[in-house]
Amino acid sequence: MGSVEVAGRPIQSGRGALKGGGMHRVAILKDGSGPRKILALGAHADDIEIGSGGTILRLLEENPATEVYWVVLGASGQRRTEAVESANLFLANARRKEIVVKEFRDGYFPYIGAEIKDFFEELKRKYLPDLILTHYREDLHQDHRLVSELTWNTFRNHLILEYEIVKYDGDLGAPNFFFHLTESVARKKIQTIVECFKSQKDKNWFTEDVFSSILRLRGVESNAPDKYAEAYYCRKIVC
């Protein structure tokens, strides 16, 4: 299980926690020996960016030695081109990057699960990450949910954070792990998504205000100093 370093102050709890020293914080990927490795997993083009784009931008800004293995499982044609363009922009500051775009059939992941499972097993042999960003286990999109299940099934001794995606299904929950973002990082995330994924511009949910609203809401929930945050579900963590 990926380890986490706790900030140097006593843990606070109860109603006074935010008034005192602020919400309790942990710091991941602190300076240490060897390169830091992040595995970012998305079922479709734009999933990683929407769910964890700000986190990735922040981590690469703060940790210049970071390398990222970026995997999109289902994208072809224009969507594939958009996915690669966007990934390159988000990973511009990475020490090393590898972008993998597969073409598993959109909407059918549970029915071709054996093929996707084989890919995950291959991925495990190739890459040993310090941090994995993947879909929320309770996501109501069947493709997203399968990716989350296979992440946990395949990587059993890693720090895994499950990101969320706003959509019609109404499956947002109560996340328990937050990455605070500066306003400039939040803006860069949103603008890059909107500019890169032009194939989605006619969808009523694919708008700057939608992306901004969830970041602002999670910022309120985590008392973010610059108002914005990305939220995750962290099921196992070792301090």
JSON list of C-alpha atoms in Angstrom, two decimals:
[
{"chain": "A", "resi": 1, "resn": "MET", "atom": "CA", "xyz": [0.00, 0.00, 0.00]},
{"chain": "A", "resi": 2, "resn": "GLY", "atom": "CA", "xyz": [1.42, 3.39, -0.90]},
{"chain": "A", "resi": 3, "resn": "SER", "atom": "CA", "xyz": [2.54, 5.29, 2.18]},
{"chain": "A", "resi": 4, "resn": "VAL", "atom": "CA", "xyz": [1.47, 8.78, 3.15]},
{"chain": "A", "resi": 5, "resn": "GLU", "atom": "CA", "xyz": [3.37, 11.35, 5.17]},
{"chain": "A", "resi": 6, "resn": "VAL", "atom": "CA", "xyz": [1.29, 13.24, 7.69]},
{"chain": "A", "resi": 7, "resn": "ALA", "atom": "CA", "xyz": [1.76, 16.97, 8.10]},
{"chain": "A", "resi": 8, "resn": "GLY", "atom": "CA", "xyz": [3.60, 17.90, 11.27]},
{"chain": "A", "resi": 9, "resn": "ARG", "atom": "CA", "xyz": [0.78, 18.86, 13.62]},
{"chain": "A", "resi": 10, "resn": "PRO", "atom": "CA", "xyz": [-1.67, 16.97, 15.86]},
{"chain": "A", "resi": 11, "resn": "ILE", "atom": "CA", "xyz": [-4.76, 15.51, 14.25]},
{"chain": "A", "resi": 12, "resn": "GLN", "atom": "CA", "xyz": [-7.80, 17.65, 14.92]},
{"chain": "A", "resi": 13, "resn": "SER", "atom": "CA", "xyz": [-11.35, 16.47, 15.01]},
{"chain": "A", "resi": 14, "resn": "GLY", "atom": "CA", "xyz": [-14.84, 17.70, 15.80]},
{"chain": "A", "resi": 15, "resn": "ARG", "atom": "CA", "xyz": [-16.49, 21.05, 15.17]},
{"chain": "A", "resi": 16, "resn": "GLY", "atom": "CA", "xyz": [-13.40, 23.05, 16.03]},
{"chain": "A", "resi": 17, "resn": "ALA", "atom": "CA", "xyz": [-11.12, 21.41, 13.49]},
{"chain": "A", "resi": 18, "resn": "LEU", "atom": "CA", "xyz": [-11.59, 24.00, 10.74]},
{"chain": "A", "resi": 19, "resn": "LYS", "atom": "CA", "xyz": [-11.44, 26.94, 13.15]},
{"chain": "A", "resi": 20, "resn": "GLY", "atom": "CA", "xyz": [-8.13, 25.87, 14.63]},
{"chain": "A", "resi": 21, "resn": "GLY", "atom": "CA", "xyz": [-5.30, 24.75, 12.38]},
{"chain": "A", "resi": 22, "resn": "GLY", "atom": "CA", "xyz": [-7.53, 23.82, 9.49]},
{"chain": "A", "resi": 23, "resn": "MET", "atom": "CA", "xyz": [-8.65, 20.45, 8.14]},
{"chain": "A", "resi": 24, "resn": "HIS", "atom": "CA", "xyz": [-6.14, 17.68, 8.76]},
{"chain": "A", "resi": 25, "resn": "ARG", "atom": "CA", "xyz": [-3.78, 17.25, 5.82]},
{"chain": "A", "resi": 26, "resn": "VAL", "atom": "CA", "xyz": [-1.59, 14.52, 4.41]},
{"chain": "A", "resi": 27, "resn": "ALA", "atom": "CA", "xyz": [1.11, 14.99, 1.81]},
{"chain": "A", "resi": 28, "resn": "ILE", "atom": "CA", "xyz": [1.68, 12.36, -0.85]},
{"chain": "A", "resi": 29, "resn": "LEU", "atom": "CA", "xyz": [4.65, 11.88, -3.15]},
{"chain": "A", "resi": 30, "resn": "LYS", "atom": "CA", "xyz": [6.99, 13.79, -0.85]},
{"chain": "A", "resi": 31, "resn": "ASP", "atom": "CA", "xyz": [10.65, 14.14, -1.82]},
{"chain": "A", "resi": 32, "resn": "GLY", "atom": "CA", "xyz": [12.42, 10.81, -1.64]},
{"chain": "A", "resi": 33, "resn": "SER", "atom": "CA", "xyz": [14.68, 8.46, -3.54]},
{"chain": "A", "resi": 34, "resn": "GLY", "atom": "CA", "xyz": [13.89, 7.43, -7.08]},
{"chain": "A", "resi": 35, "resn": "PRO", "atom": "CA", "xyz": [11.33, 8.84, -9.53]},
{"chain": "A", "resi": 36, "resn": "ARG", "atom": "CA", "xyz": [7.71, 9.22, -8.56]},
{"chain": "A", "resi": 37, "resn": "LYS", "atom": "CA", "xyz": [5.31, 7.22, -10.68]},
{"chain": "A", "resi": 38, "resn": "ILE", "atom": "CA", "xyz": [1.64, 7.95, -11.34]},
{"chain": "A", "resi": 39, "resn": "LEU", "atom": "CA", "xyz": [-0.74, 5.68, -13.22]},
{"chain": "A", "resi": 40, "resn": "ALA", "atom": "CA", "xyz": [-3.79, 7.53, -14.55]},
{"chain": "A", "resi": 41, "resn": "LEU", "atom": "CA", "xyz": [-6.62, 5.33, -15.85]},
{"chain": "A", "resi": 42, "resn": "GLY", "atom": "CA", "xyz": [-9.65, 6.47, -17.82]},
{"chain": "A", "resi": 43, "resn": "ALA", "atom": "CA", "xyz": [-12.34, 4.48, -19.60]},
{"chain": "A", "resi": 44, "resn": "HIS", "atom": "CA", "xyz": [-12.80, 7.13, -22.29]},
{"chain": "A", "resi": 45, "resn": "ALA", "atom": "CA", "xyz": [-11.13, 10.18, -23.76]},
{"chain": "A", "resi": 46, "resn": "ASP", "atom": "CA", "xyz": [-11.52, 13.14, -21.32]},
{"chain": "A", "resi": 47, "resn": "ASP", "atom": "CA", "xyz": [-12.27, 11.01, -18.22]},
{"chain": "A", "resi": 48, "resn": "ILE", "atom": "CA", "xyz": [-8.85, 11.46, -16.64]},
{"chain": "A", "resi": 49, "resn": "GLU", "atom": "CA", "xyz": [-8.86, 15.17, -17.38]},
{"chain": "A", "resi": 50, "resn": "ILE", "atom": "CA", "xyz": [-12.34, 15.77, -15.95]},
{"chain": "A", "resi": 51, "resn": "GLY", "atom": "CA", "xyz": [-11.78, 13.64, -12.87]},
{"chain": "A", "resi": 52, "resn": "SER", "atom": "CA", "xyz": [-8.18, 14.40, -11.96]},
{"chain": "A", "resi": 53, "resn": "GLY", "atom": "CA", "xyz": [-6.70, 16.88, -14.42]},
{"chain": "A", "resi": 54, "resn": "GLY", "atom": "CA", "xyz": [-6.14, 19.54, -11.77]},
{"chain": "A", "resi": 55, "resn": "THR", "atom": "CA", "xyz": [-4.48, 17.07, -9.43]},
{"chain": "A", "resi": 56, "resn": "ILE", "atom": "CA", "xyz": [-2.08, 15.95, -12.14]},
{"chain": "A", "resi": 57, "resn": "LEU", "atom": "CA", "xyz": [-1.22, 19.55, -13.04]},
{"chain": "A", "resi": 58, "resn": "ARG", "atom": "CA", "xyz": [-0.54, 20.36, -9.39]},
{"chain": "A", "resi": 59, "resn": "LEU", "atom": "CA", "xyz": [1.55, 17.26, -8.72]},
{"chain": "A", "resi": 60, "resn": "LEU", "atom": "CA", "xyz": [3.70, 17.84, -11.81]},
{"chain": "A", "resi": 61, "resn": "GLU", "atom": "CA", "xyz": [4.19, 21.46, -10.82]},
{"chain": "A", "resi": 62, "resn": "GLU", "atom": "CA", "xyz": [5.26, 20.54, -7.29]},
{"chain": "A", "resi": 63, "resn": "ASN", "atom": "CA", "xyz": [7.21, 17.37, -8.16]},
{"chain": "A", "resi": 64, "resn": "PRO", "atom": "CA", "xyz": [9.30, 17.89, -11.32]},
{"chain": "A", "resi": 65, "resn": "ALA", "atom": "CA", "xyz": [10.75, 14.36, -11.13]},
{"chain": "A", "resi": 66, "resn": "THR", "atom": "CA", "xyz": [7.33, 12.75, -11.59]},
{"chain": "A", "resi": 67, "resn": "GLU", "atom": "CA", "xyz": [6.65, 10.34, -14.43]},
{"chain": "A", "resi": 68, "resn": "VAL", "atom": "CA", "xyz": [3.15, 9.47, -15.60]},
{"chain": "A", "resi": 69, "resn": "TYR", "atom": "CA", "xyz": [1.70, 6.45, -17.38]},
{"chain": "A", "resi": 70, "resn": "TRP", "atom": "CA", "xyz": [-1.56, 7.73, -18.90]},
{"chain": "A", "resi": 71, "resn": "VAL", "atom": "CA", "xyz": [-4.04, 5.10, -20.13]},
{"chain": "A", "resi": 72, "resn": "VAL", "atom": "CA", "xyz": [-7.27, 5.67, -22.04]},
{"chain": "A", "resi": 73, "resn": "LEU", "atom": "CA", "xyz": [-9.07, 2.38, -22.63]},
{"chain": "A", "resi": 74, "resn": "GLY", "atom": "CA", "xyz": [-11.68, 3.32, -25.21]},
{"chain": "A", "resi": 75, "resn": "ALA", "atom": "CA", "xyz": [-11.05, 5.98, -27.86]},
{"chain": "A", "resi": 76, "resn": "SER", "atom": "CA", "xyz": [-10.82, 5.89, -31.64]},
{"chain": "A", "resi": 77, "resn": "GLY", "atom": "CA", "xyz": [-10.89, 8.28, -34.57]},
{"chain": "A", "resi": 78, "resn": "GLN", "atom": "CA", "xyz": [-11.28, 11.92, -33.56]},
{"chain": "A", "resi": 79, "resn": "ARG", "atom": "CA", "xyz": [-11.67, 10.97, -29.91]},
{"chain": "A", "resi": 80, "resn": "ARG", "atom": "CA", "xyz": [-8.29, 9.25, -29.99]},
{"chain": "A", "resi": 81, "resn": "THR", "atom": "CA", "xyz": [-6.65, 12.30, -31.54]},
{"chain": "A", "resi": 82, "resn": "GLU", "atom": "CA", "xyz": [-8.23, 14.53, -28.89]},
{"chain": "A", "resi": 83, "resn": "ALA", "atom": "CA", "xyz": [-7.14, 12.20, -26.09]},
{"chain": "A", "resi": 84, "resn": "VAL", "atom": "CA", "xyz": [-3.49, 12.26, -27.18]},
{"chain": "A", "resi": 85, "resn": "GLU", "atom": "CA", "xyz": [-3.47, 16.03, -27.67]},
{"chain": "A", "resi": 86, "resn": "SER", "atom": "CA", "xyz": [-4.99, 16.65, -24.25]},
{"chain": "A", "resi": 87, "resn": "ALA", "atom": "CA", "xyz": [-2.72, 14.17, -22.47]},
{"chain": "A", "resi": 88, "resn": "ASN", "atom": "CA", "xyz": [0.36, 15.83, -23.92]},
{"chain": "A", "resi": 89, "resn": "LEU", "atom": "CA", "xyz": [-0.78, 19.22, -22.65]},
{"chain": "A", "resi": 90, "resn": "PHE", "atom": "CA", "xyz": [-1.57, 17.97, -19.17]},
{"chain": "A", "resi": 91, "resn": "LEU", "atom": "CA", "xyz": [1.75, 16.11, -19.01]},
{"chain": "A", "resi": 92, "resn": "ALA", "atom": "CA", "xyz": [3.91, 18.90, -20.39]},
{"chain": "A", "resi": 93, "resn": "ASN", "atom": "CA", "xyz": [5.87, 19.16, -17.11]},
{"chain": "A", "resi": 94, "resn": "ALA", "atom": "CA", "xyz": [6.33, 15.44, -16.54]},
{"chain": "A", "resi": 95, "resn": "ARG", "atom": "CA", "xyz": [9.86, 14.10, -16.26]},
{"chain": "A", "resi": 96, "resn": "ARG", "atom": "CA", "xyz": [8.75, 11.17, -18.37]},
{"chain": "A", "resi": 97, "resn": "LYS", "atom": "CA", "xyz": [5.40, 10.28, -19.87]},
{"chain": "A", "resi": 98, "resn": "GLU", "atom": "CA", "xyz": [3.83, 7.41, -21.72]},
{"chain": "A", "resi": 99, "resn": "ILE", "atom": "CA", "xyz": [0.40, 7.79, -23.28]},
{"chain": "A", "resi": 100, "resn": "VAL", "atom": "CA", "xyz": [-1.51, 4.63, -24.17]},
{"chain": "A", "resi": 101, "resn": "VAL", "atom": "CA", "xyz": [-4.85, 4.78, -25.99]},
{"chain": "A", "resi": 102, "resn": "LYS", "atom": "CA", "xyz": [-6.73, 1.52, -26.52]},
{"chain": "A", "resi": 103, "resn": "GLU", "atom": "CA", "xyz": [-9.86, 1.00, -28.62]},
{"chain": "A", "resi": 104, "resn": "PHE", "atom": "CA", "xyz": [-12.09, -1.16, -26.45]},
{"chain": "A", "resi": 105, "resn": "ARG", "atom": "CA", "xyz": [-15.71, -0.65, -27.48]},
{"chain": "A", "resi": 106, "resn": "ASP", "atom": "CA", "xyz": [-17.44, 2.25, -25.75]},
{"chain": "A", "resi": 107, "resn": "GLY", "atom": "CA", "xyz": [-20.36, 1.15, -23.56]},
{"chain": "A", "resi": 108, "resn": "TYR", "atom": "CA", "xyz": [-19.51, -2.56, -23.77]},
{"chain": "A", "resi": 109, "resn": "PHE", "atom": "CA", "xyz": [-16.69, -2.91, -21.23]},
{"chain": "A", "resi": 110, "resn": "PRO", "atom": "CA", "xyz": [-18.53, -5.39, -18.95]},
{"chain": "A", "resi": 111, "resn": "TYR", "atom": "CA", "xyz": [-19.20, -7.64, -21.94]},
{"chain": "A", "resi": 112, "resn": "ILE", "atom": "CA", "xyz": [-15.58, -7.71, -23.09]},
{"chain": "A", "resi": 113, "resn": "GLY", "atom": "CA", "xyz": [-14.19, -7.80, -19.58]},
{"chain": "A", "resi": 114, "resn": "ALA", "atom": "CA", "xyz": [-11.81, -10.69, -20.24]},
{"chain": "A", "resi": 115, "resn": "GLU", "atom": "CA", "xyz": [-9.97, -8.69, -22.92]},
{"chain": "A", "resi": 116, "resn": "ILE", "atom": "CA", "xyz": [-9.70, -5.66, -20.68]},
{"chain": "A", "resi": 117, "resn": "LYS", "atom": "CA", "xyz": [-8.58, -7.84, -17.76]},
{"chain": "A", "resi": 118, "resn": "ASP", "atom": "CA", "xyz": [-5.78, -9.24, -19.93]},
{"chain": "A", "resi": 119, "resn": "PHE", "atom": "CA", "xyz": [-4.67, -5.68, -20.67]},
{"chain": "A", "resi": 120, "resn": "PHE", "atom": "CA", "xyz": [-4.62, -4.85, -16.96]},
{"chain": "A", "resi": 121, "resn": "GLU", "atom": "CA", "xyz": [-2.46, -7.88, -16.26]},
{"chain": "A", "resi": 122, "resn": "GLU", "atom": "CA", "xyz": [-0.06, -6.73, -18.96]},
{"chain": "A", "resi": 123, "resn": "LEU", "atom": "CA", "xyz": [-0.08, -3.25, -17.47]},
{"chain": "A", "resi": 124, "resn": "LYS", "atom": "CA", "xyz": [0.81, -4.62, -14.03]},
{"chain": "A", "resi": 125, "resn": "ARG", "atom": "CA", "xyz": [3.89, -6.32, -15.44]},
{"chain": "A", "resi": 126, "resn": "LYS", "atom": "CA", "xyz": [5.07, -3.14, -17.14]},
{"chain": "A", "resi": 127, "resn": "TYR", "atom": "CA", "xyz": [4.42, -0.45, -14.57]},
{"chain": "A", "resi": 128, "resn": "LEU", "atom": "CA", "xyz": [4.67, -0.24, -10.78]},
{"chain": "A", "resi": 129, "resn": "PRO", "atom": "CA", "xyz": [3.15, 3.10, -9.73]},
{"chain": "A", "resi": 130, "resn": "ASP", "atom": "CA", "xyz": [3.31, 4.96, -6.44]},
{"chain": "A", "resi": 131, "resn": "LEU", "atom": "CA", "xyz": [-0.13, 6.45, -7.00]},
{"chain": "A", "resi": 132, "resn": "ILE", "atom": "CA", "xyz": [-3.08, 5.29, -9.12]},
{"chain": "A", "resi": 133, "resn": "LEU", "atom": "CA", "xyz": [-5.92, 7.56, -10.23]},
{"chain": "A", "resi": 134, "resn": "THR", "atom": "CA", "xyz": [-8.97, 5.66, -11.43]},
{"chain": "A", "resi": 135, "resn": "HIS", "atom": "CA", "xyz": [-12.77, 5.75, -11.63]},
{"chain": "A", "resi": 136, "resn": "TYR", "atom": "CA", "xyz": [-15.12, 5.76, -8.63]},
{"chain": "A", "resi": 137, "resn": "ARG", "atom": "CA", "xyz": [-16.27, 2.25, -7.71]},
{"chain": "A", "resi": 138, "resn": "GLU", "atom": "CA", "xyz": [-19.94, 3.35, -7.42]},
{"chain": "A", "resi": 139, "resn": "ASP", "atom": "CA", "xyz": [-19.99, 5.22, -10.74]},
{"chain": "A", "resi": 140, "resn": "LEU", "atom": "CA", "xyz": [-23.19, 4.34, -12.59]},
{"chain": "A", "resi": 141, "resn": "HIS", "atom": "CA", "xyz": [-21.53, 4.23, -16.01]},
{"chain": "A", "resi": 142, "resn": "GLN", "atom": "CA", "xyz": [-20.79, 0.58, -16.63]},
{"chain": "A", "resi": 143, "resn": "ASP", "atom": "CA", "xyz": [-17.43, 1.23, -18.33]},
{"chain": "A", "resi": 144, "resn": "HIS", "atom": "CA", "xyz": [-16.22, 3.46, -15.51]},
{"chain": "A", "resi": 145, "resn": "ARG", "atom": "CA", "xyz": [-17.27, 0.94, -12.89]},
{"chain": "A", "resi": 146, "resn": "LEU", "atom": "CA", "xyz": [-15.46, -1.95, -14.56]},
{"chain": "A", "resi": 147, "resn": "VAL", "atom": "CA", "xyz": [-12.23, 0.06, -14.81]},
{"chain": "A", "resi": 148, "resn": "SER", "atom": "CA", "xyz": [-12.44, 0.75, -11.07]},
{"chain": "A", "resi": 149, "resn": "GLU", "atom": "CA", "xyz": [-13.08, -2.91, -10.27]},
{"chain": "A", "resi": 150, "resn": "LEU", "atom": "CA", "xyz": [-10.16, -4.08, -12.39]},
{"chain": "A", "resi": 151, "resn": "THR", "atom": "CA", "xyz": [-7.90, -1.45, -10.86]},
{"chain": "A", "resi": 152, "resn": "TRP", "atom": "CA", "xyz": [-8.50, -2.85, -7.39]},
{"chain": "A", "resi": 153, "resn": "ASN", "atom": "CA", "xyz": [-8.36, -6.42, -8.61]},
{"chain": "A", "resi": 154, "resn": "THR", "atom": "CA", "xyz": [-5.02, -5.90, -10.36]},
{"chain": "A", "resi": 155, "resn": "PHE", "atom": "CA", "xyz": [-3.14, -3.46, -8.11]},
{"chain": "A", "resi": 156, "resn": "ARG", "atom": "CA", "xyz": [-3.47, -4.75, -4.57]},
{"chain": "A", "resi": 157, "resn": "ASN", "atom": "CA", "xyz": [-0.64, -2.98, -2.76]},
{"chain": "A", "resi": 158, "resn": "HIS", "atom": "CA", "xyz": [-0.90, 0.57, -4.03]},
{"chain": "A", "resi": 159, "resn": "LEU", "atom": "CA", "xyz": [-2.35, 3.93, -3.08]},
{"chain": "A", "resi": 160, "resn": "ILE", "atom": "CA", "xyz": [-5.51, 4.23, -5.20]},
{"chain": "A", "resi": 161, "resn": "LEU", "atom": "CA", "xyz": [-7.65, 7.35, -5.43]},
{"chain": "A", "resi": 162, "resn": "GLU", "atom": "CA", "xyz": [-11.01, 7.13, -7.21]},
{"chain": "A", "resi": 163, "resn": "TYR", "atom": "CA", "xyz": [-12.10, 10.28, -9.02]},
{"chain": "A", "resi": 164, "resn": "GLU", "atom": "CA", "xyz": [-15.61, 11.47, -9.87]},
{"chain": "A", "resi": 165, "resn": "ILE", "atom": "CA", "xyz": [-17.29, 12.65, -13.07]},
{"chain": "A", "resi": 166, "resn": "VAL", "atom": "CA", "xyz": [-20.40, 14.82, -13.22]},
{"chain": "A", "resi": 167, "resn": "LYS", "atom": "CA", "xyz": [-23.03, 13.38, -15.53]},
{"chain": "A", "resi": 168, "resn": "TYR", "atom": "CA", "xyz": [-26.73, 12.67, -16.13]},
{"chain": "A", "resi": 169, "resn": "ASP", "atom": "CA", "xyz": [-26.81, 9.59, -13.89]},
{"chain": "A", "resi": 170, "resn": "GLY", "atom": "CA", "xyz": [-26.64, 11.66, -10.72]},
{"chain": "A", "resi": 171, "resn": "ASP", "atom": "CA", "xyz": [-24.17, 9.39, -8.95]},
{"chain": "A", "resi": 172, "resn": "LEU", "atom": "CA", "xyz": [-22.09, 11.92, -7.04]},
{"chain": "A", "resi": 173, "resn": "GLY", "atom": "CA", "xyz": [-21.40, 10.81, -3.49]},
{"chain": "A", "resi": 174, "resn": "ALA", "atom": "CA", "xyz": [-19.55, 12.05, -0.41]},
{"chain": "A", "resi": 175, "resn": "PRO", "atom": "CA", "xyz": [-15.81, 11.85, -1.20]},
{"chain": "A", "resi": 176, "resn": "ASN", "atom": "CA", "xyz": [-13.26, 11.80, 1.61]},
{"chain": "A", "resi": 177, "resn": "PHE", "atom": "CA", "xyz": [-10.00, 12.92, 0.00]},
{"chain": "A", "resi": 178, "resn": "PHE", "atom": "CA", "xyz": [-9.41, 16.35, -1.53]},
{"chain": "A", "resi": 179, "resn": "PHE", "atom": "CA", "xyz": [-6.71, 17.99, -3.63]},
{"chain": "A", "resi": 180, "resn": "HIS", "atom": "CA", "xyz": [-6.79, 21.76, -3.28]},
{"chain": "A", "resi": 181, "resn": "LEU", "atom": "CA", "xyz": [-6.22, 23.68, -6.50]},
{"chain": "A", "resi": 182, "resn": "THR", "atom": "CA", "xyz": [-5.21, 27.27, -7.14]},
{"chain": "A", "resi": 183, "resn": "GLU", "atom": "CA", "xyz": [-7.53, 29.29, -9.30]},
{"chain": "A", "resi": 184, "resn": "SER", "atom": "CA", "xyz": [-4.94, 29.30, -12.11]},
{"chain": "A", "resi": 185, "resn": "VAL", "atom": "CA", "xyz": [-4.66, 25.49, -12.07]},
{"chain": "A", "resi": 186, "resn": "ALA", "atom": "CA", "xyz": [-8.46, 25.12, -12.03]},
{"chain": "A", "resi": 187, "resn": "ARG", "atom": "CA", "xyz": [-8.76, 27.52, -14.96]},
{"chain": "A", "resi": 188, "resn": "LYS", "atom": "CA", "xyz": [-6.00, 25.75, -16.91]},
{"chain": "A", "resi": 189, "resn": "LYS", "atom": "CA", "xyz": [-7.69, 22.40, -16.40]},
{"chain": "A", "resi": 190, "resn": "ILE", "atom": "CA", "xyz": [-11.06, 23.64, -17.62]},
{"chain": "A", "resi": 191, "resn": "GLN", "atom": "CA", "xyz": [-9.74, 25.56, -20.60]},
{"chain": "A", "resi": 192, "resn": "THR", "atom": "CA", "xyz": [-7.59, 22.66, -21.78]},
{"chain": "A", "resi": 193, "resn": "ILE", "atom": "CA", "xyz": [-10.53, 20.25, -21.61]},
{"chain": "A", "resi": 194, "resn": "VAL", "atom": "CA", "xyz": [-12.87, 22.56, -23.51]},
{"chain": "A", "resi": 195, "resn": "GLU", "atom": "CA", "xyz": [-10.29, 23.42, -26.16]},
{"chain": "A", "resi": 196, "resn": "CYS", "atom": "CA", "xyz": [-9.09, 19.86, -26.77]},
{"chain": "A", "resi": 197, "resn": "PHE", "atom": "CA", "xyz": [-12.36, 17.92, -26.83]},
{"chain": "A", "resi": 198, "resn": "LYS", "atom": "CA", "xyz": [-14.24, 19.77, -29.55]},
{"chain": "A", "resi": 199, "resn": "SER", "atom": "CA", "xyz": [-16.23, 16.64, -30.42]},
{"chain": "A", "resi": 200, "resn": "GLN", "atom": "CA", "xyz": [-18.09, 17.07, -27.12]},
{"chain": "A", "resi": 201, "resn": "LYS", "atom": "CA", "xyz": [-19.02, 20.74, -27.44]},
{"chain": "A", "resi": 202, "resn": "ASP", "atom": "CA", "xyz": [-22.65, 20.06, -28.35]},
{"chain": "A", "resi": 203, "resn": "LYS", "atom": "CA", "xyz": [-23.31, 18.05, -25.18]},
{"chain": "A", "resi": 204, "resn": "ASN", "atom": "CA", "xyz": [-25.21, 20.05, -22.59]},
{"chain": "A", "resi": 205, "resn": "TRP", "atom": "CA", "xyz": [-23.01, 18.88, -19.72]},
{"chain": "A", "resi": 206, "resn": "PHE", "atom": "CA", "xyz": [-19.73, 19.72, -21.44]},
{"chain": "A", "resi": 207, "resn": "THR", "atom": "CA", "xyz": [-19.47, 23.35, -20.37]},
{"chain": "A", "resi": 208, "resn": "GLU", "atom": "CA", "xyz": [-17.04, 25.45, -18.38]},
{"chain": "A", "resi": 209, "resn": "ASP", "atom": "CA", "xyz": [-19.61, 26.24, -15.70]},
{"chain": "A", "resi": 210, "resn": "VAL", "atom": "CA", "xyz": [-20.27, 22.54, -15.02]},
{"chain": "A", "resi": 211, "resn": "PHE", "atom": "CA", "xyz": [-16.57, 21.78, -14.61]},
{"chain": "A", "resi": 212, "resn": "SER", "atom": "CA", "xyz": [-16.07, 24.86, -12.47]},
{"chain": "A", "resi": 213, "resn": "SER", "atom": "CA", "xyz": [-19.09, 24.19, -10.26]},
{"chain": "A", "resi": 214, "resn": "ILE", "atom": "CA", "xyz": [-17.93, 20.78, -9.04]},
{"chain": "A", "resi": 215, "resn": "LEU", "atom": "CA", "xyz": [-14.46, 22.13, -8.30]},
{"chain": "A", "resi": 216, "resn": "ARG", "atom": "CA", "xyz": [-15.99, 25.01, -6.36]},
{"chain": "A", "resi": 217, "resn": "LEU", "atom": "CA", "xyz": [-18.35, 22.72, -4.43]},
{"chain": "A", "resi": 218, "resn": "ARG", "atom": "CA", "xyz": [-15.52, 20.39, -3.40]},
{"chain": "A", "resi": 219, "resn": "GLY", "atom": "CA", "xyz": [-13.50, 23.45, -2.48]},
{"chain": "A", "resi": 220, "resn": "VAL", "atom": "CA", "xyz": [-16.24, 24.51, -0.07]},
{"chain": "A", "resi": 221, "resn": "GLU", "atom": "CA", "xyz": [-16.41, 21.02, 1.44]},
{"chain": "A", "resi": 222, "resn": "SER", "atom": "CA", "xyz": [-12.65, 20.95, 2.08]},
{"chain": "A", "resi": 223, "resn": "ASN", "atom": "CA", "xyz": [-12.19, 24.60, 3.08]},
{"chain": "A", "resi": 224, "resn": "ALA", "atom": "CA", "xyz": [-9.86, 25.20, 0.12]},
{"chain": "A", "resi": 225, "resn": "PRO", "atom": "CA", "xyz": [-7.93, 28.47, 0.52]},
{"chain": "A", "resi": 226, "resn": "ASP", "atom": "CA", "xyz": [-8.22, 29.26, -3.20]},
{"chain": "A", "resi": 227, "resn": "LYS", "atom": "CA", "xyz": [-11.84, 28.00, -3.41]},
{"chain": "A", "resi": 228, "resn": "TYR", "atom": "CA", "xyz": [-11.27, 25.01, -5.72]},
{"chain": "A", "resi": 229, "resn": "ALA", "atom": "CA", "xyz": [-10.59, 21.30, -5.16]},
{"chain": "A", "resi": 230, "resn": "GLU", "atom": "CA", "xyz": [-10.83, 17.92, -6.84]},
{"chain": "A", "resi": 231, "resn": "ALA", "atom": "CA", "xyz": [-12.35, 15.15, -4.75]},
{"chain": "A", "resi": 232, "resn": "TYR", "atom": "CA", "xyz": [-11.63, 11.44, -4.48]},
{"chain": "A", "resi": 233, "resn": "TYR", "atom": "CA", "xyz": [-12.65, 8.31, -2.65]},
{"chain": "A", "resi": 234, "resn": "CYS", "atom": "CA", "xyz": [-9.74, 6.84, -0.73]},
{"chain": "A", "resi": 235, "resn": "ARG", "atom": "CA", "xyz": [-10.63, 3.38, 0.57]},
{"chain": "A", "resi": 236, "resn": "LYS", "atom": "CA", "xyz": [-7.24, 2.34, 1.97]},
{"chain": "A", "resi": 237, "resn": "ILE", "atom": "CA", "xyz": [-4.37, 4.49, 3.16]},
{"chain": "A", "resi": 238, "resn": "VAL", "atom": "CA", "xyz": [-1.33, 3.76, 5.31]},
{"chain": "A", "resi": 239, "resn": "CYS", "atom": "CA", "xyz": [0.36, 6.45, 7.43]}
]
